Tab-separated table of C-alpha atoms in Angstrom:
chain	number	residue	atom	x	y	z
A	1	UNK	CA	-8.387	12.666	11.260
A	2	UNK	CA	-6.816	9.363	11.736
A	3	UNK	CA	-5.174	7.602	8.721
A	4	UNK	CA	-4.968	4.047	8.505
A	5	UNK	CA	-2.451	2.282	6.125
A	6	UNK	CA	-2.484	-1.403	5.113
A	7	UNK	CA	1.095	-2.711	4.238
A	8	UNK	CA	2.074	-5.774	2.601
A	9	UNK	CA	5.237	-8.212	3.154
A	10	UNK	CA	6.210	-9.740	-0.387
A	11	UNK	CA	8.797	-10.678	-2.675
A	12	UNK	CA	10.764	-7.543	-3.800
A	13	UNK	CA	9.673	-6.474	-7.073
A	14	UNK	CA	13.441	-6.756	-8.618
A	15	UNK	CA	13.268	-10.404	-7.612
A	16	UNK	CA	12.911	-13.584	-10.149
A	17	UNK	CA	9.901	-15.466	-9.041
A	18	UNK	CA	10.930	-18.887	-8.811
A	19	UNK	CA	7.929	-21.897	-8.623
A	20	UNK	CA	8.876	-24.455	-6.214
A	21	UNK	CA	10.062	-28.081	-6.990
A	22	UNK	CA	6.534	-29.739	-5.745
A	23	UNK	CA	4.786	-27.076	-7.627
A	24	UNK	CA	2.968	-25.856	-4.429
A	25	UNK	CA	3.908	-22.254	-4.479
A	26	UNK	CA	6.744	-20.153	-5.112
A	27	UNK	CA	10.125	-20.198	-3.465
A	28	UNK	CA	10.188	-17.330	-0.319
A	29	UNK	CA	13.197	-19.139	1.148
A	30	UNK	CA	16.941	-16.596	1.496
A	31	UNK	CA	14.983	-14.432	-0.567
A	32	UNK	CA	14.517	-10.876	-0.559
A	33	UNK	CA	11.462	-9.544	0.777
A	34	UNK	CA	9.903	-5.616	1.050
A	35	UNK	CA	7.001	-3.911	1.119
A	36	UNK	CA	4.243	-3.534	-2.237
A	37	UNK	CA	5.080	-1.236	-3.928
A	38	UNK	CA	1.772	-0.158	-4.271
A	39	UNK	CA	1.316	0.361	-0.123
A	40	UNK	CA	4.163	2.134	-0.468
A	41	UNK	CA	2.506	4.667	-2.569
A	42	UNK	CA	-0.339	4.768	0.419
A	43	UNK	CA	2.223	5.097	3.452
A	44	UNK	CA	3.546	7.852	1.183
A	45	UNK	CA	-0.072	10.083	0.422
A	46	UNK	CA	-0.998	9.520	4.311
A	47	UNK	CA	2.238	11.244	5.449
A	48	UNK	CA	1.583	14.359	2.908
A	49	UNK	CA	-2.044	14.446	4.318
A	50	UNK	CA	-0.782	14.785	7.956
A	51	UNK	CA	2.253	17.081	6.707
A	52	UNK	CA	-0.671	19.425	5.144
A	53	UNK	CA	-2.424	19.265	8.433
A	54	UNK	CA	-5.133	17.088	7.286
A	55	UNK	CA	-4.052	14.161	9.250
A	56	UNK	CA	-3.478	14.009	12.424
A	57	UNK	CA	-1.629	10.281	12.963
A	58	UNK	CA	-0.536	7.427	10.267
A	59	UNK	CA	-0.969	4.003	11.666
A	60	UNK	CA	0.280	0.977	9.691
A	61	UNK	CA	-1.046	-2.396	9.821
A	62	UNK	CA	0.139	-5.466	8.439
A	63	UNK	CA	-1.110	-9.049	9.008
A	64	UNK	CA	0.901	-12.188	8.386
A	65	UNK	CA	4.322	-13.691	10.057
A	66	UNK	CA	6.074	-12.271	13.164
A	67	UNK	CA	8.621	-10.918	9.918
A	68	UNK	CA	6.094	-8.749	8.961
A	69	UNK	CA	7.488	-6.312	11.661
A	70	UNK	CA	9.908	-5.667	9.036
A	71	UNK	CA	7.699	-3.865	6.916
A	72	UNK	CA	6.111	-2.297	9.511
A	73	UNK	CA	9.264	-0.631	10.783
A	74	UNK	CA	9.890	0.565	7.229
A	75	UNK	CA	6.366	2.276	7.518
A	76	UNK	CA	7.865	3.486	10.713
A	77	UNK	CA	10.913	5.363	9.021
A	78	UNK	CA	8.982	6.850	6.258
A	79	UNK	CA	7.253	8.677	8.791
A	80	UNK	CA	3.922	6.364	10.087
A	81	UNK	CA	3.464	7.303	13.763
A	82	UNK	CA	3.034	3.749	14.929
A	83	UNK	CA	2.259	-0.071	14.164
A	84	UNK	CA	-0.525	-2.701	14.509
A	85	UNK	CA	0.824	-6.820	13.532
A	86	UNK	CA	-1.923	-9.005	13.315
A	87	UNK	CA	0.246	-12.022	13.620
A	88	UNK	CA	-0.604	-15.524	11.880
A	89	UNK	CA	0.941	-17.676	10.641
A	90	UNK	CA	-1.985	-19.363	8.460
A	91	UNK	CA	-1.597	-17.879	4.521
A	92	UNK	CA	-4.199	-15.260	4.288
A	93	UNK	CA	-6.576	-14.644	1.361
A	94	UNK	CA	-8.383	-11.566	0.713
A	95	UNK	CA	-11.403	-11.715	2.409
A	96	UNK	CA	-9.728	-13.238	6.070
A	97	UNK	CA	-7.654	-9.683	5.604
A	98	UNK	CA	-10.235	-7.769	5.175
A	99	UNK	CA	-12.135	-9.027	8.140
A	100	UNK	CA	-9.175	-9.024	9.915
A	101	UNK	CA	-8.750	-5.110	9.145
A	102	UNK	CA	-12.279	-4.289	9.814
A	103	UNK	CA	-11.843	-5.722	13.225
A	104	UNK	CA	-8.720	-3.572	13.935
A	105	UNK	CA	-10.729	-0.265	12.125
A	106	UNK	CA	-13.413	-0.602	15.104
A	107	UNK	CA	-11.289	-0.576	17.335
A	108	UNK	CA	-9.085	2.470	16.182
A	109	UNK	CA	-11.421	4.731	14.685
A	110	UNK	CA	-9.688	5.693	11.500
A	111	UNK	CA	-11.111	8.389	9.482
A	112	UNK	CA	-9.818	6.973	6.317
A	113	UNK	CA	-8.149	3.772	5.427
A	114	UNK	CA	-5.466	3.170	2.655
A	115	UNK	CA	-4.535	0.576	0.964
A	116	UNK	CA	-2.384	-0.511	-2.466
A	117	UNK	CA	-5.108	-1.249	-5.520
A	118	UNK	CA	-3.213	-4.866	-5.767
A	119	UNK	CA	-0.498	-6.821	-4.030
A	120	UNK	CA	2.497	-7.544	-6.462
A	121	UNK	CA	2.404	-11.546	-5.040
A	122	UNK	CA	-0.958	-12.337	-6.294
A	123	UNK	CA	-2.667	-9.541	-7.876
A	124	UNK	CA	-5.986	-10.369	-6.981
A	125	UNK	CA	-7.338	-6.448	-6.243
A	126	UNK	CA	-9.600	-7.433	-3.961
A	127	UNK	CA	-9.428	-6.696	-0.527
A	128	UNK	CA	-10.121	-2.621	-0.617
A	129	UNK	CA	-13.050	-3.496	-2.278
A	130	UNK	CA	-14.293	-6.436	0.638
A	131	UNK	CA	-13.016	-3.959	3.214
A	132	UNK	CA	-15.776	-0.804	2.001
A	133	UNK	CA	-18.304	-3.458	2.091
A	134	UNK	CA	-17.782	-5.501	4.848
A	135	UNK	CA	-17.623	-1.736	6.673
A	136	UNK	CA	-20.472	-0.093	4.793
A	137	UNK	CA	-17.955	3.391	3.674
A	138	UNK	CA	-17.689	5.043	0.698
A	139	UNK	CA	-14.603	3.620	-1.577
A	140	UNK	CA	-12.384	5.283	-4.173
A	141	UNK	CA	-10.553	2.387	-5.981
A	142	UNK	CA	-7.087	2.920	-8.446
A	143	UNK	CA	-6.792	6.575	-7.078
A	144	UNK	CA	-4.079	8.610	-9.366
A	145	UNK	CA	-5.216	12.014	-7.048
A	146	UNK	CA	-6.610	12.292	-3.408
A	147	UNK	CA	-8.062	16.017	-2.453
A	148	UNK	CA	-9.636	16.688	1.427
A	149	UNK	CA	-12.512	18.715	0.749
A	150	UNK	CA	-14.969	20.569	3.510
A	151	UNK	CA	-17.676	18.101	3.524
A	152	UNK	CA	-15.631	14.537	2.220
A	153	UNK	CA	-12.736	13.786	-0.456
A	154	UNK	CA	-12.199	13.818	-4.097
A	155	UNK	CA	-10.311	11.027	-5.739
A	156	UNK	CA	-9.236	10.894	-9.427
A	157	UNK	CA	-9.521	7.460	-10.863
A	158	UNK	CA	-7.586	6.182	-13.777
A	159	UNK	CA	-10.675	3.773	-15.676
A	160	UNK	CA	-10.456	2.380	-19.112
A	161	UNK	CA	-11.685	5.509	-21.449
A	162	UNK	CA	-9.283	7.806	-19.341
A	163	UNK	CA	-10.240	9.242	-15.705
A	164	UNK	CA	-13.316	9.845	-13.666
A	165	UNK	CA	-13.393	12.172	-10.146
A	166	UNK	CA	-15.794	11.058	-7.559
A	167	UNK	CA	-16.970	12.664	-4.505
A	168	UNK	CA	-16.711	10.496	-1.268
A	169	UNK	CA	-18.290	10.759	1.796
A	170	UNK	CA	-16.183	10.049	5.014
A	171	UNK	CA	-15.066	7.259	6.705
A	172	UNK	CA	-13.886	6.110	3.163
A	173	UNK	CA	-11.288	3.077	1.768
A	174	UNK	CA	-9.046	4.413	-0.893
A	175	UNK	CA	-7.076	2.101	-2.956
A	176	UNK	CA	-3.723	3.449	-4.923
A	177	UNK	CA	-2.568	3.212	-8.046
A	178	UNK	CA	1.093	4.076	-9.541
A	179	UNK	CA	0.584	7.477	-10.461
A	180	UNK	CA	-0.701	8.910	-7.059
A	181	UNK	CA	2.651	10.081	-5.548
A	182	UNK	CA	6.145	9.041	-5.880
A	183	UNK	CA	7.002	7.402	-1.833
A	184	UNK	CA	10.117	9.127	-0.318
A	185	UNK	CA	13.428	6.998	0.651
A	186	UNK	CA	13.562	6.717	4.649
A	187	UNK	CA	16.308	8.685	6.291
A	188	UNK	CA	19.220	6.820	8.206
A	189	UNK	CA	17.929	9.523	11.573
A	190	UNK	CA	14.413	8.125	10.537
A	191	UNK	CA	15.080	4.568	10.441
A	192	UNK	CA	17.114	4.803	13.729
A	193	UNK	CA	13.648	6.771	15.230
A	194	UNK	CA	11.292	4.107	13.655
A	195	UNK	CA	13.168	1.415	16.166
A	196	UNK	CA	11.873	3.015	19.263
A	197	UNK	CA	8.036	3.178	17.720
A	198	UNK	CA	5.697	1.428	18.938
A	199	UNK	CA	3.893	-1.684	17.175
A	200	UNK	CA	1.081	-3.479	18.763
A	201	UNK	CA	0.723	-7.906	18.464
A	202	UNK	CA	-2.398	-8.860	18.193
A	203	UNK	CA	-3.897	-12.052	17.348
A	204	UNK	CA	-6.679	-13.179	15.130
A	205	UNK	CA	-8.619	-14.730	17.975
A	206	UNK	CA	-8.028	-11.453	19.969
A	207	UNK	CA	-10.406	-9.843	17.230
A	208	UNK	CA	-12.998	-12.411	16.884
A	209	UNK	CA	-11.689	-13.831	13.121
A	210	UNK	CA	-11.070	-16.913	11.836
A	211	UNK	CA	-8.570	-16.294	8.903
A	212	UNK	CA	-8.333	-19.917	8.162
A	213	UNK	CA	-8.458	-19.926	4.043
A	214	UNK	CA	-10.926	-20.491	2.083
A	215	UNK	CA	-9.444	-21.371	-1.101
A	216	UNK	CA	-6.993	-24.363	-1.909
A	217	UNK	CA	-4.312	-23.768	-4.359
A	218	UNK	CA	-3.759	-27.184	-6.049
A	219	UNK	CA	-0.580	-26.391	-8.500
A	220	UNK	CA	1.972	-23.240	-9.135
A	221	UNK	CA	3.323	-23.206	-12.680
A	222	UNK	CA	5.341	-21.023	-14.490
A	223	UNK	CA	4.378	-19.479	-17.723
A	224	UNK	CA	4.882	-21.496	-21.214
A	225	UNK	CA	8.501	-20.296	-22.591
A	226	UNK	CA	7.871	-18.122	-25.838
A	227	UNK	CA	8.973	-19.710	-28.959
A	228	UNK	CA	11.311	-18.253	-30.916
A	229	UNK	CA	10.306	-16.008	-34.532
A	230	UNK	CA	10.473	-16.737	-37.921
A	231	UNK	CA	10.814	-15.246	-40.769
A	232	UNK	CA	8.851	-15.280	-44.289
A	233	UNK	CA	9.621	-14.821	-47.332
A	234	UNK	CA	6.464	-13.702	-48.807
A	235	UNK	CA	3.717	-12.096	-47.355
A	236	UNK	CA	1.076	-15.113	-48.691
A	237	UNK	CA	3.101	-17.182	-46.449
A	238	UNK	CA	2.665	-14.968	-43.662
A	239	UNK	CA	-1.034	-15.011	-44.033
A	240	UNK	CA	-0.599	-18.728	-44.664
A	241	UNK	CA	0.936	-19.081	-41.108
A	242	UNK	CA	-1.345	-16.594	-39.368
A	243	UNK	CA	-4.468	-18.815	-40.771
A	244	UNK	CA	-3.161	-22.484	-40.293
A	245	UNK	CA	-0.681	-22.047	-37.253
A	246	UNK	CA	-0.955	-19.003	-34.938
A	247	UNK	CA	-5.328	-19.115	-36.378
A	248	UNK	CA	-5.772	-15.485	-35.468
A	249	UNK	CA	-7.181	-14.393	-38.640
């Protein structure tokens, strides 16, 4: 079975997240960039699959900028046999990458696709969820446990009263959530190997999509600083203050 794994270029998690001057967007200029950590977690559980001899290759994809190679290559080192960039350099919203991926999963054949629950940049948890559709497969979203059965896969979902197991039917889209695996750190050997693996350049047009957006952002702010405490001397005027000022009781 072929295992196809979605990776994302972002701003590394240990970063502060500065908004722009013109309130546009955020600041990606001389700053550090890596891969989600949540794709991560699914380059990570598609390496253990082929290591158990349920997999037989791990392809990562990424779409974006030419710098996306980057993250690709650091796919490469963990252990991913090879890697697709769909290049663009036109900001792409969820739905343009999930056509974008469907295009490149009819043309490789994968017998299960992977991708992080959310990407740390915008959080908008949707594009696993386009991707089943706009394919017709089974999906198995926030996944905290992925078993290959004889006849499909079992995934363990964390949901809000604790977790649920379903029973998918291959091709399937998995999504991944923190507590599937912990990803392993890339070897210096590996990382040297991952520069002679191949990654393919494709471009939207090449696969029939138009990923120009759909959406228009029209301001970036930061959060409202939190005001400071303060203290009571009685617990009337606490209740006083909770009515009249906060008004949550």
């Amino acid at each position: 079975m072929k295992v196809l794994v979605a990776v994302k270029r972002v701003i590394d998690y240990n970063v502060k997240i500065r908004v722009k001057a013109d309130r546009t967007g955020v600041e990606t200029a001389n700053v550090k960039m890596s891969m989600n950590p949540f794709d991560e977690i699914g380059v990570e559980e598609a390496l253990r699959l082929r290591e158990a001899g349920k997999a037989t290759e791990v392809i990562a994809v990424s779409l974006g900028a030419q710098q996306c190679q980057e993250t690709i290559r650091t796919a490469l080192a963990m252990g991913a046999d090879r890697g697709i960039l769909v290049q663009t350099d036109v900001e792409l919203q969820p739905l343009a990458v999930a056509k974008l991926l469907k295009a490149v999963i009819d043309k490789e054949q994968p017998g299960l696709v992977i991708l992080g629950k959310q990407a740390i940049d915008d959080d908008s948890n949707q594009t696993g969820q386009m991707l089943a559709a706009l394919l017709g497969w089974s999906q198995g979203t926030f996944a905290s446990k992925l078993a290959i059965t004889d006849d499909g896969l079992e995934v363990t979902r964390e949901v809000d009263g604790g977790l649920e197991t379903v029973k998918l039917k291959t091709p399937a889209v998995i999504t991944t959530d923190l507590r599937l695996n912990e990803p392993r750190y890339a070897s210096l050997p590996n990382i040297m190997k991952a520069k002679k693996k191949p990654i393919d350049v494709i471009a939207p047009d090449a696969l029939g999509v138009d990923p120009a957006p759909r959406l228009k952002v029209l301001k970036v702010e930061e959060p409202a600083k939190r005001q400071g405490g303060k203290k009571v001397a009685s617990v009337q005027e606490l209740v006083d203050k909770l009515q009249n000022e906060a008004r949550v009781i």
